CSV table of C-alpha atoms in Angstrom, one decimal:
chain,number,residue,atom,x,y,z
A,1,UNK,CA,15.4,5.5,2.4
A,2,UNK,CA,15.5,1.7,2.5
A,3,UNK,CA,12.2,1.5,3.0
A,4,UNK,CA,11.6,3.9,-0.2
A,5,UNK,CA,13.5,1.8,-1.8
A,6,UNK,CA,11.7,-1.5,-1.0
A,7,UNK,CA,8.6,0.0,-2.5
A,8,UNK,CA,10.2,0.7,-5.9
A,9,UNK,CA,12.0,-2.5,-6.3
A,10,UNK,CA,9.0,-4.4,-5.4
A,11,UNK,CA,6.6,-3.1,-7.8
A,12,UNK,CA,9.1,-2.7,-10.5
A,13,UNK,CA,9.7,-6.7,-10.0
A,14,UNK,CA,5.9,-7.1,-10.0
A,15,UNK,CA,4.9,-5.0,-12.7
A,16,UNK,CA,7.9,-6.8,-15.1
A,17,UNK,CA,6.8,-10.2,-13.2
A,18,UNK,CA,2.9,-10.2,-14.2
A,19,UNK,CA,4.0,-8.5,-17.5
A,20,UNK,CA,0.7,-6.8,-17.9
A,21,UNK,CA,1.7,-3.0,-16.5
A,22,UNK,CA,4.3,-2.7,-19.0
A,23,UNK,CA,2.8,-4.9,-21.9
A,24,UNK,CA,-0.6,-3.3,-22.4
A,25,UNK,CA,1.1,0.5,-22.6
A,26,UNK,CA,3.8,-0.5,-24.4
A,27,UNK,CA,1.4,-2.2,-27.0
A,28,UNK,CA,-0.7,0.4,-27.1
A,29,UNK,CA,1.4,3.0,-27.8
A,30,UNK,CA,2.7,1.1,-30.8
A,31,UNK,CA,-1.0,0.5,-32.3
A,32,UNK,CA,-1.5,4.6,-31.9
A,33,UNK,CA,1.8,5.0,-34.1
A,34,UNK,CA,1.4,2.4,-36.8
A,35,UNK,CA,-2.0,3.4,-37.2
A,36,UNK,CA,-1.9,6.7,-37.5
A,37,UNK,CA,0.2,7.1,-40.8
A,38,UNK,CA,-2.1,4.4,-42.2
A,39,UNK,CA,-5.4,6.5,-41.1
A,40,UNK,CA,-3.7,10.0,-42.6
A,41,UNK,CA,-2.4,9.0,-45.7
A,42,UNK,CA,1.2,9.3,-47.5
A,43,UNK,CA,1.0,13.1,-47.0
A,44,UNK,CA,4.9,13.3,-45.6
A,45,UNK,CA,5.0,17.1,-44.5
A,46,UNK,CA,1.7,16.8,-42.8
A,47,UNK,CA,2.8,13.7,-40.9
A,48,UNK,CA,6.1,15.5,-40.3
A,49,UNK,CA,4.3,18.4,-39.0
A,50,UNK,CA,2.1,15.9,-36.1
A,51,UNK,CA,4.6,14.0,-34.8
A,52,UNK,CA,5.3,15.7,-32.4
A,53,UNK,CA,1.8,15.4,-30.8
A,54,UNK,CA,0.2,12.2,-31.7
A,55,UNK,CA,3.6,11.4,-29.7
A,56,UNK,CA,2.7,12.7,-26.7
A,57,UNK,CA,-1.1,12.0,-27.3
A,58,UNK,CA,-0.3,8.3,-27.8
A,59,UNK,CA,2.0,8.4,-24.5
A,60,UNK,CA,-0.5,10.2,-22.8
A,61,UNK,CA,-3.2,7.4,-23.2
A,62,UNK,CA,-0.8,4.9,-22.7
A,63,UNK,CA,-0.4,6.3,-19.3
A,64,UNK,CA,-3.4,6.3,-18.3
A,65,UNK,CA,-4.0,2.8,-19.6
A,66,UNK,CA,-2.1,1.6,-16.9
A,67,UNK,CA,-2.9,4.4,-14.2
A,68,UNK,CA,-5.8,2.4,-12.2
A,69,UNK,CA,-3.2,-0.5,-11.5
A,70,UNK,CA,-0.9,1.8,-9.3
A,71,UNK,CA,-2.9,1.0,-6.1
A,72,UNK,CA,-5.6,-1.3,-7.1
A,73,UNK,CA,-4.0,-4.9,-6.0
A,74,UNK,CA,-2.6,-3.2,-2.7
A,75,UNK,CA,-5.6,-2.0,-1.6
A,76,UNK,CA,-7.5,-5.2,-2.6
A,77,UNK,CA,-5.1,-7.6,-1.2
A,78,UNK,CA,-4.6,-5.5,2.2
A,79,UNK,CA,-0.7,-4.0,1.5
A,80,UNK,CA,-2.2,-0.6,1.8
A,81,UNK,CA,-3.1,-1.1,5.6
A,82,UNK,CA,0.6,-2.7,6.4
A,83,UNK,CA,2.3,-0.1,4.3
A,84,UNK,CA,0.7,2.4,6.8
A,85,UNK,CA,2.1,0.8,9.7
A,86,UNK,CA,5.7,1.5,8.2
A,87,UNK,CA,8.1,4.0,9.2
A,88,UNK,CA,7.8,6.2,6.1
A,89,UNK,CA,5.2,8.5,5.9
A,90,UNK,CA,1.8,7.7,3.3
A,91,UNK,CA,2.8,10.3,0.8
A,92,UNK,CA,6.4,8.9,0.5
A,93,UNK,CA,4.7,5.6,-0.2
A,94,UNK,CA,2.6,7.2,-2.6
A,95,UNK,CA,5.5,8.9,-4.2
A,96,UNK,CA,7.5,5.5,-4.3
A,97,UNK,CA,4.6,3.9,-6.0
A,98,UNK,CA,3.9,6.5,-8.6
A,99,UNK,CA,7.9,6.7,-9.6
A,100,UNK,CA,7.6,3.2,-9.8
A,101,UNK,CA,4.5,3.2,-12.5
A,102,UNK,CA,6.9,6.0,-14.1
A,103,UNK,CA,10.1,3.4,-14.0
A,104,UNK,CA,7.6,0.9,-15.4
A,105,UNK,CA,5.4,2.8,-18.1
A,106,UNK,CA,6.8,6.4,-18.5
A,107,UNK,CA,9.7,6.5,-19.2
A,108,UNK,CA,10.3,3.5,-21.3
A,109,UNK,CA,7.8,4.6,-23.4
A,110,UNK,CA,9.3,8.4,-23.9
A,111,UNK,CA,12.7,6.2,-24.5
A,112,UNK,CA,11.0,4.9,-27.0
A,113,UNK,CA,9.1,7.5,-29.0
A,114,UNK,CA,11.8,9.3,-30.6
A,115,UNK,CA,12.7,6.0,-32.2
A,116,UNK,CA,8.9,5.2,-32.8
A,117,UNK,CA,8.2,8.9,-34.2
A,118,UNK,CA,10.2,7.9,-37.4
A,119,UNK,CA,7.2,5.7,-38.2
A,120,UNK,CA,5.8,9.1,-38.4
A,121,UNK,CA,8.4,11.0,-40.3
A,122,UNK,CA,9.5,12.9,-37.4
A,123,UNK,CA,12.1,15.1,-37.9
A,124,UNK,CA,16.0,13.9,-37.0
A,125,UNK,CA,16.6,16.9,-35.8
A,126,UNK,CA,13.9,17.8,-33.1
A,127,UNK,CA,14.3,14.0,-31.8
A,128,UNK,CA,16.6,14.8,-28.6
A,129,UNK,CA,14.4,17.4,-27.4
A,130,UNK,CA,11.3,15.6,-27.8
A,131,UNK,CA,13.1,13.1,-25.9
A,132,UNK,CA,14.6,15.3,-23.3
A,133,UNK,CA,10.5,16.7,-23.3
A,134,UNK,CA,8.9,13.5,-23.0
A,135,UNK,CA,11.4,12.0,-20.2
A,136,UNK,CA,10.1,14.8,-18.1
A,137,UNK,CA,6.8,15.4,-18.8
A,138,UNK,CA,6.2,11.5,-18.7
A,139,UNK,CA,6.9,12.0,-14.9
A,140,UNK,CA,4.4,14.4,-14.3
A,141,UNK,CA,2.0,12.3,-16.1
A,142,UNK,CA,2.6,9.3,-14.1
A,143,UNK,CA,2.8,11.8,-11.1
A,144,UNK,CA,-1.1,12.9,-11.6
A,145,UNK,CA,-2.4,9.8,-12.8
A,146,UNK,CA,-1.4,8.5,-9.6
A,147,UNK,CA,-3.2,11.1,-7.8
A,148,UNK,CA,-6.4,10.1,-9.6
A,149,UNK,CA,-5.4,6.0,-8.8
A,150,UNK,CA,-5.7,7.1,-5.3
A,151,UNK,CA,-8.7,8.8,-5.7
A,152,UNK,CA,-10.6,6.0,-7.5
A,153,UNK,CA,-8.8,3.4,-5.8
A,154,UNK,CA,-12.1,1.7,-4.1
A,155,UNK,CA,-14.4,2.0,-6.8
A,156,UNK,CA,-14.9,-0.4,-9.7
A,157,UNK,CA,-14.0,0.5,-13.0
A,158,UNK,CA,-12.1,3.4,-11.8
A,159,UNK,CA,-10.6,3.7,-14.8
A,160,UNK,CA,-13.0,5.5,-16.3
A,161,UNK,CA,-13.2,7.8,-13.8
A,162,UNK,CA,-9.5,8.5,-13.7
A,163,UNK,CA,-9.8,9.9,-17.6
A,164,UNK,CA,-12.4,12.2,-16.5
A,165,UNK,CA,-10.3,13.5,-13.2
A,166,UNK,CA,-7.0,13.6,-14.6
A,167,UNK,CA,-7.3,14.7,-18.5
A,168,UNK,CA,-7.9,18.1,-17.8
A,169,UNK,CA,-5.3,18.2,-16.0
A,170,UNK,CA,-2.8,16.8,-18.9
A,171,UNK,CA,-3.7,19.7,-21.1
A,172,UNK,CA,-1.4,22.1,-20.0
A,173,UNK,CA,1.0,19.3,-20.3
A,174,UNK,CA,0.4,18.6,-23.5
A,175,UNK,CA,0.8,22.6,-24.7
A,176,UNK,CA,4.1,22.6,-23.4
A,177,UNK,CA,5.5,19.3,-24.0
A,178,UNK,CA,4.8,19.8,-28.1
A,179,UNK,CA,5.5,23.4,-28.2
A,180,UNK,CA,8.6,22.3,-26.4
A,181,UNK,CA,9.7,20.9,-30.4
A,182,UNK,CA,7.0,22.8,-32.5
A,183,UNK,CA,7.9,26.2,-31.3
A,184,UNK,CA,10.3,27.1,-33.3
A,185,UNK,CA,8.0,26.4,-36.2
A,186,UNK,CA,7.3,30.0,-38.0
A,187,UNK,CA,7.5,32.3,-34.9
A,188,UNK,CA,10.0,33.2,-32.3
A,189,UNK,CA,12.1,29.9,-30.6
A,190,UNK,CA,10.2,29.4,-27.3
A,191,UNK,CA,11.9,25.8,-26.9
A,192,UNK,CA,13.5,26.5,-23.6
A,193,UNK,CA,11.0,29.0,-22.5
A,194,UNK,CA,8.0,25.8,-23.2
A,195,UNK,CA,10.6,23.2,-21.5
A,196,UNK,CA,11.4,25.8,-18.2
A,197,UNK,CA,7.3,25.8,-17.7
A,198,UNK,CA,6.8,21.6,-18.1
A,199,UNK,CA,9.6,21.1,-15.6
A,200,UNK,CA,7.7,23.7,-13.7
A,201,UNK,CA,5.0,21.6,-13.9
A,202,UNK,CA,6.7,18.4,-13.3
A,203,UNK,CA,8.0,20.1,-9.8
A,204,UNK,CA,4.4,21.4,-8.6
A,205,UNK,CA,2.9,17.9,-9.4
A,206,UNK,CA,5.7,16.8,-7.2
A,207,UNK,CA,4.7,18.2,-4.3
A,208,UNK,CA,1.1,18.2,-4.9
A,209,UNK,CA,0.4,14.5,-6.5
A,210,UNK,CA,1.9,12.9,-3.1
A,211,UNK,CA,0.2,14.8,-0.7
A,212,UNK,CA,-3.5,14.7,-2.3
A,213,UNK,CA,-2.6,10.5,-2.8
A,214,UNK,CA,-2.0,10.4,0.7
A,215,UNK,CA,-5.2,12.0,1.9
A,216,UNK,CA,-7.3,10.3,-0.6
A,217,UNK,CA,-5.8,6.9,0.3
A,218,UNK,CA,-6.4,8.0,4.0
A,219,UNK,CA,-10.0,8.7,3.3
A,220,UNK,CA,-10.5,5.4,1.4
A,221,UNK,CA,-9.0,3.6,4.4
A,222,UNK,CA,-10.9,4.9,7.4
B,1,UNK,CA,12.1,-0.8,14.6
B,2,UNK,CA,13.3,-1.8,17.9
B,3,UNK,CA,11.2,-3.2,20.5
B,4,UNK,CA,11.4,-0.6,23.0
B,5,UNK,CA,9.1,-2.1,26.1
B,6,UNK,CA,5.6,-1.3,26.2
B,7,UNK,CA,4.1,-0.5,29.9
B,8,UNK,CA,0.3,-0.4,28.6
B,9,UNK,CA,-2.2,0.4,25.8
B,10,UNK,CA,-5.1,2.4,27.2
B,11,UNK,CA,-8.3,2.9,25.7
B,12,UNK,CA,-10.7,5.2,27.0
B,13,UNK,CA,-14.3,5.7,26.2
B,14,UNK,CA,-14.2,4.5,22.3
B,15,UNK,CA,-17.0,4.6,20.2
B,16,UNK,CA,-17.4,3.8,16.5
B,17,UNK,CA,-20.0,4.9,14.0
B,18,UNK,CA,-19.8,3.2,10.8
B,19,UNK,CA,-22.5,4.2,7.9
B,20,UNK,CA,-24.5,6.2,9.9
B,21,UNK,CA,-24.7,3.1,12.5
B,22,UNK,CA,-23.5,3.8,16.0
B,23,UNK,CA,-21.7,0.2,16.3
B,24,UNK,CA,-20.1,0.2,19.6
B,25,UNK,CA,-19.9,3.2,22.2
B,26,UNK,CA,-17.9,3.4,25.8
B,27,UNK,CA,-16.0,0.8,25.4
B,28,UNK,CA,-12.6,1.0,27.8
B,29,UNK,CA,-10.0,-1.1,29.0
B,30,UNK,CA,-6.5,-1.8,29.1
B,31,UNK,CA,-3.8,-4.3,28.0
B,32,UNK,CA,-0.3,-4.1,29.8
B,33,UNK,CA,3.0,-6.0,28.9
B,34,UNK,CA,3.0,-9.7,28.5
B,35,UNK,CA,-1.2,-9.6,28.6
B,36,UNK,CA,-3.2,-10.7,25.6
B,37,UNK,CA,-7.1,-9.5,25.4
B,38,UNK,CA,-9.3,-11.9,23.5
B,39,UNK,CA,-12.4,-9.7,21.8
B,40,UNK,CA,-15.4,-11.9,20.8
B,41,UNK,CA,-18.9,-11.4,19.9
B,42,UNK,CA,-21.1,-11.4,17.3
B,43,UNK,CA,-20.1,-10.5,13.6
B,44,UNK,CA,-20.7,-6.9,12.5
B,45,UNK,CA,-20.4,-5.9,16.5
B,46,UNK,CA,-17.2,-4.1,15.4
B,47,UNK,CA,-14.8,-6.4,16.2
B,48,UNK,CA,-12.5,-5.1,13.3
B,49,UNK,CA,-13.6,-1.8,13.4
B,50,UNK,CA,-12.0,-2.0,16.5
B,51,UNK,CA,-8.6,-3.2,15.6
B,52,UNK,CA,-8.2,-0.6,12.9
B,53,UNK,CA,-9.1,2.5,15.1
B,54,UNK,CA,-6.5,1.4,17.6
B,55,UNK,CA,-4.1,1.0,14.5
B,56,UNK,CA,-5.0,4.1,13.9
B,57,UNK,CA,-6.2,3.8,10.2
B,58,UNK,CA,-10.0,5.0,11.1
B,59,UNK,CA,-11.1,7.5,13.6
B,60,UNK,CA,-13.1,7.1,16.6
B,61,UNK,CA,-16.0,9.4,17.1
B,62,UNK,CA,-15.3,9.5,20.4
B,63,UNK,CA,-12.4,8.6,22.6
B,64,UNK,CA,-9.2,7.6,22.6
B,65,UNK,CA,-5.8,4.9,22.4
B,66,UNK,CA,-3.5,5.8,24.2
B,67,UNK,CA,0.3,4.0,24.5
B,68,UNK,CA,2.3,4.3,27.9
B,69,UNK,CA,5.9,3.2,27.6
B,70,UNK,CA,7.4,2.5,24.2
B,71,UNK,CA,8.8,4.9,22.1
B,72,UNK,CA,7.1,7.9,22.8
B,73,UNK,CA,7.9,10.4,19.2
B,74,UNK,CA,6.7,7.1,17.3
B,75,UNK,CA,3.1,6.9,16.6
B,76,UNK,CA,1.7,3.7,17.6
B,77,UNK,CA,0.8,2.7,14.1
B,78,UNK,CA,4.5,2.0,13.5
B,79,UNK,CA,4.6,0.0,17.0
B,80,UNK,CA,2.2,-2.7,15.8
B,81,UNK,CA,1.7,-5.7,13.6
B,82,UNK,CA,-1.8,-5.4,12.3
B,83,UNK,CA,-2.7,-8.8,10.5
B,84,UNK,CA,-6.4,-8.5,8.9
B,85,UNK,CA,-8.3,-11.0,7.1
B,86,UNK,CA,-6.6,-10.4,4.1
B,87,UNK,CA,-3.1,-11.5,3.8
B,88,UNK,CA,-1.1,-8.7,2.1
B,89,UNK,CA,0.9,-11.0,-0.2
B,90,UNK,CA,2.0,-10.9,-3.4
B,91,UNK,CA,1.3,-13.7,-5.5
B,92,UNK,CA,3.9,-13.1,-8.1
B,93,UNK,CA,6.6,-13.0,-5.6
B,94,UNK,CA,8.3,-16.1,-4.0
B,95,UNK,CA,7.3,-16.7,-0.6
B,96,UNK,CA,11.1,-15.0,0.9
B,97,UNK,CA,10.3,-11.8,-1.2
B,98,UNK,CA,6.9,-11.5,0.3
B,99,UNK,CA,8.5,-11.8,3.5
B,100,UNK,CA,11.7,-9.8,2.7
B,101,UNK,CA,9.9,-6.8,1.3
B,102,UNK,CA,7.9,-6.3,4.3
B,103,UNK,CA,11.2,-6.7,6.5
B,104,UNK,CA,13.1,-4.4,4.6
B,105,UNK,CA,10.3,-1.5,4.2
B,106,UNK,CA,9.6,-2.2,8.2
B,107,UNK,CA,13.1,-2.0,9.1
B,108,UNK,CA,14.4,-0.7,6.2
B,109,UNK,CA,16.9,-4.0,6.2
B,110,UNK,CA,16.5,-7.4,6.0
B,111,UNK,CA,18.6,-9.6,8.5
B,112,UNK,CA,18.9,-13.0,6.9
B,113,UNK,CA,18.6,-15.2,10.1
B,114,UNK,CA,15.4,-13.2,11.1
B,115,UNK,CA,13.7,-14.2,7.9
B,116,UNK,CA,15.2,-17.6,8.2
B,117,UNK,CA,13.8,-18.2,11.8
B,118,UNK,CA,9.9,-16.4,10.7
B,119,UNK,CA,9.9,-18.8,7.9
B,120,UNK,CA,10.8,-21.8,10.3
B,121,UNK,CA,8.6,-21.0,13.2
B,122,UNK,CA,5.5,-20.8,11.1
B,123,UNK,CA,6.7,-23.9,9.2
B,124,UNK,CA,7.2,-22.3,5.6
B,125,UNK,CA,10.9,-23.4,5.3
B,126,UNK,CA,10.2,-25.7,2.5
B,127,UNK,CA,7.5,-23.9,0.3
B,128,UNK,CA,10.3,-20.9,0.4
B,129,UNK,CA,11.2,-21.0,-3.4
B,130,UNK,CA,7.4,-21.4,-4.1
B,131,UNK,CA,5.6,-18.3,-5.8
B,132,UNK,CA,2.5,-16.8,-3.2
B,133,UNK,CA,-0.2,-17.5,-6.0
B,134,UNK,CA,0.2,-21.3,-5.7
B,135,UNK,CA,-0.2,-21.3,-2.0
B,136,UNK,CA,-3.2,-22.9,0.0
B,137,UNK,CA,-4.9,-20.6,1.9
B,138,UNK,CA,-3.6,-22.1,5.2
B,139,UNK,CA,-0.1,-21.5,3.9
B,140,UNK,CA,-0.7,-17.9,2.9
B,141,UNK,CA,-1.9,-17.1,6.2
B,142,UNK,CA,1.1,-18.6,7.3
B,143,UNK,CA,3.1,-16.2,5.1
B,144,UNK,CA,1.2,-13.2,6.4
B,145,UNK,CA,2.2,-13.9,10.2
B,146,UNK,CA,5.5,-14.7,9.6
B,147,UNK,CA,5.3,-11.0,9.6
B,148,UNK,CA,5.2,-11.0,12.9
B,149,UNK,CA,8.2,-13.1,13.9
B,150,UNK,CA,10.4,-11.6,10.9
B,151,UNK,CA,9.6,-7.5,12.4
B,152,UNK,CA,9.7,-7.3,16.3
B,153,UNK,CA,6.9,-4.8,17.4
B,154,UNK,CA,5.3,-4.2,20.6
B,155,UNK,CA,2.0,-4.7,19.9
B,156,UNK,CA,0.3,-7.2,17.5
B,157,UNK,CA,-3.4,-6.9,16.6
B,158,UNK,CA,-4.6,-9.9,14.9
B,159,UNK,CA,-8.1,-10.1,13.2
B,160,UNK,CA,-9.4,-13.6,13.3
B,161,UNK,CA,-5.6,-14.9,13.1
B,162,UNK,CA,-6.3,-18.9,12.9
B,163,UNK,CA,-8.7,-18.6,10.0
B,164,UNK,CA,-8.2,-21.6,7.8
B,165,UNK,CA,-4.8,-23.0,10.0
B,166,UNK,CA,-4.7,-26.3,10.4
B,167,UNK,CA,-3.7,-28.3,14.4
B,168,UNK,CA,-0.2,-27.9,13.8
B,169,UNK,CA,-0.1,-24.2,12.2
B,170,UNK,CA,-2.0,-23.5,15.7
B,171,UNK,CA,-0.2,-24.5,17.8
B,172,UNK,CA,3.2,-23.2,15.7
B,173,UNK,CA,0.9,-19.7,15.7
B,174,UNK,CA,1.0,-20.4,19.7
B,175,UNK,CA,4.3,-21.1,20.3
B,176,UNK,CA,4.9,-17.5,18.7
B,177,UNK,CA,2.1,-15.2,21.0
B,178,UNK,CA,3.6,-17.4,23.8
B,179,UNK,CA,7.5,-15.6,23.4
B,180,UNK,CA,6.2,-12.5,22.2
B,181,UNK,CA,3.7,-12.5,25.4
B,182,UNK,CA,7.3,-13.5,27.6
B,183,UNK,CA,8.8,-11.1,26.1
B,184,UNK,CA,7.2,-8.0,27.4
B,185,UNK,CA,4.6,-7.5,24.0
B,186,UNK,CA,0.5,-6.7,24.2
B,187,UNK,CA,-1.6,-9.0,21.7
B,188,UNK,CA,-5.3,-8.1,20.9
B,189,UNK,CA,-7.0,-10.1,18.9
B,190,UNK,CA,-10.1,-11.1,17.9
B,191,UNK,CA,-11.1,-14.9,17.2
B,192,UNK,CA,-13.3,-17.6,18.9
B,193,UNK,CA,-10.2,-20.2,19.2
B,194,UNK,CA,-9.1,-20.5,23.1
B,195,UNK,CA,-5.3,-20.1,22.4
B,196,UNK,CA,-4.9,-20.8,26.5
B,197,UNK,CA,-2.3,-18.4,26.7
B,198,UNK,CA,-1.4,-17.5,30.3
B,199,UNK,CA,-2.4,-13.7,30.9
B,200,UNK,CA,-5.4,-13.3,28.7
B,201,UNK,CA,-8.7,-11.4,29.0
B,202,UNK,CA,-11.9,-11.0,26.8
B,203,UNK,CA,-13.6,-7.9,26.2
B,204,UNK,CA,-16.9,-9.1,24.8
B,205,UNK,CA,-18.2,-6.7,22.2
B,206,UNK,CA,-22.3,-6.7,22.0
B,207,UNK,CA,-24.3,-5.5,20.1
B,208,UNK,CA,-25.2,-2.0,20.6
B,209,UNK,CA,-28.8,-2.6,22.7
B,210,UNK,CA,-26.7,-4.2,25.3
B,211,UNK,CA,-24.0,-2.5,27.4
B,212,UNK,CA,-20.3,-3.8,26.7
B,213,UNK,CA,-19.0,-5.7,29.5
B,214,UNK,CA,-15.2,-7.4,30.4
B,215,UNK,CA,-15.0,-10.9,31.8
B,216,UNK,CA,-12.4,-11.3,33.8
B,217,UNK,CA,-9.3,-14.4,32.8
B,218,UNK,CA,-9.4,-17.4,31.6
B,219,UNK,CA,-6.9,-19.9,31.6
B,220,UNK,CA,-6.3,-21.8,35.0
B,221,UNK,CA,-4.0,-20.2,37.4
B,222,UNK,CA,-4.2,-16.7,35.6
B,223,UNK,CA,-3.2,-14.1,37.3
B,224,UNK,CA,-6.6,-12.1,37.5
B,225,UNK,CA,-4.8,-8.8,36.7
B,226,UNK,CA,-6.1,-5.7,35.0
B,227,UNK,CA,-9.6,-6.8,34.6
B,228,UNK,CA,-11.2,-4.8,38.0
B,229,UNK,CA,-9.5,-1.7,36.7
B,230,UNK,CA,-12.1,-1.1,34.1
B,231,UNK,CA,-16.1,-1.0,34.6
């Protein structure tokens, strides 16, 4: 567990150390939202109406902004092979590192977006559960796009090729994180049904995002 | 990790294909407690490629490392110090995080004096407060084998360890095989500096036309041990 620990608290301290991790999503994320109004036009219901998801769109890119950095300097500067000599297992590493990149980009950035969202006349009173959405989702977002850091972890420009891996795979994501405060927009209310299936989500890219890190970084290694 | 004692590290029959390439095939022999086991020859033989399969990071396609002794449910990656050409440090970090993150993930805790004496051995002491990134490269490579004194582990595998130390780093890099080598641990490493340490052999890697072949000890008044045991 110490050892877990070590991992987090060293790449939190880097990522707020070099500034760059944090930085570039942060600033992205504010360039989707104060754009976006300007590029729709003062039309406040329709703005009112896409909140919701240019919110998660914009935290979505943002995420992956940042994704290829998750392994890049360790397996360039040769942590990767040490970090395999420890006593925790490579897919507990892998899991330190992506909660870490979630600590570092995820969730500040779904902390932020309610407050953000007013930029885009969200609505006061969906706020808390977009919030309570995002914070969760955002995990599994950072969850897969460290899968697809491991897998493109040797290549340059990998980041690229992490878009093309790992956006397909943020769709269903995406469904359920806006239905999650849409849903109760002209139909039945399927908030809690929407939120039950993104932590679902959340919990199978859990398991799975470690484990295929693992092998990949294996492979990369050998 | 303790530093449960280590009887031997065996290697039977290891060969290597990298790219297609057969680099090295057959190659056997053994280091026991307290030996050290030089491996030289040309670049590209497989010199690294050696180091890392008995890390266990790639594969052999044929063969096998085996560990007698030590602890036995551990695998032998997490018995070794591997230091590679790279250095594995952080250049944003000061030079005691470097060294106290690897301690703590390794040992998942950091006692103070043991960082304290790995900084002084390897003659870091001073340049403590100083972030990695505005290190020489002498002075990170210093930084990576303080590794090595800061974590005890049976067996060390250094790859080219004395690249860009100066005299006195050597000798301070010396000093610290010579303990670990009195103190019951295996060093393999592969470099073309004579480190005279008592109990060494060289397994000279050739290329692949050429049969592999171990010369027996070095040093004067070696014990000649181990070296017969293995064609």
């Amino acid at each position: 567990m110490r050892s877990f620990l070590a991992i987090v608290g060293r790449d939190v301290r880097l990522g707020l150390r070099a500034g760059g991790n944090i930085g570039a999503a942060v600033g992205f994320f504010l360039t989707v939202v104060v754009l976006l109004p300007i590029g729709i036009g003062p039309d406040m219901a329709l703005l009112q109406r896409i909140a919701p998801g240019a919110l998660w769109i914009a935290l979505l890119l943002s995420i992956l902004l940042s994704a290829d950095r998750i392994y890049t300097q360790d397996f360039e500067d040769g942590s990767l092979e040490v970090l395999m000599t420890g006593p925790l297992p490579l897919e507990l590493v892998a899991l330190a590192k992506t909660l870490a990149h979630w600590l570092l980009a995820g969730l500040p950035l779904a902390v932020l977006a309610p407050a953000l969202g007013f930029l885009l006349n969200l609505d006061v009173a969906v706020a808390p559960t977009l919030l309570l959405a995002m914070v969760t989702g955002s995990l599994a977002l950072s969850l897969l796009a460290g899968m697809g850091a491991a897998i493109t972890v040797g290549l340059r420009k990998g980041g690229l090729l992490i878009s093309l891996l790992i956006l397909p795979l943020y769709i269903p994501l995406l469904i359920f994180g806006v239905s999650v405060t849409t849903g109760g927009m002209g139909g039945p209310d399927i908030t809690w049904p929407s939120y039950l299936i993104l932590l679902a989500i959340v919990l199978l890219a859990l398991v799975v995002s470690p484990l295929a890190s693992a092998a990949a970084l294996r492979a990369h290694l050998r | 990790m303790s530093m449960a004692p280590v009887q031997k590290l065996v290697v039977r029959e290891l060969s290597c294909r990298r790219g297609g390439r057969l680099l090295f095939a057959g190659v056997s022999f053994s280091v026991a407690g307290g030996e050290m086991l030089m491996l030289r020859g040309p670049n590209g033989v497989g010199k690294t490629s050696l180091l890392r399969i008995i890390a266990g990071f790639s594969r052999p396609a044929a063969g096998e490392v085996r560990l007698q002794g030590g602890l036995a449910d551990t695998p032998l990656a997490q018995q070794c110090h591997y230091v590679a050409h790279q250095n594995a440090i952080k250049p944003q970090l000061t030079v005691t995080e470097n060294l106290r993150f690897w301690s703590g993930f390794m040992e998942g805790r950091v006692a103070r004096k043991q960082l304290d004496a790995a900084l002084a051995a390897l003659r870091l002491g001073g340049l403590r407060h100083l972030h990695a990134g505005v290190l020489s490269a002498g002075q990170k490579r210093r930084l990576a084998l303080a590794r090595l004194a800061c974590v005890r582990r049976p067996l060390w595998l250094l790859d080219e360890p004395t690249v860009g130390l100066d005299a006195e780093s050597q000798a301070a890099l010396c000093a610290l095989m010579r303990d670990h080598l009195d103190a019951g641990g295996l060093i393999i490493a592969s470099t073309h500096v004579d480190f005279g340490m008592p109990a060494t052999r060289t397994l000279e890697l050739r290329p692949m036309e050429a049969p592999v072949e171990e010369t027996a000890a070095a040093a004067p008044g070696a014990p000649q041990n181990g070296a017969e045991e293995v064609a």
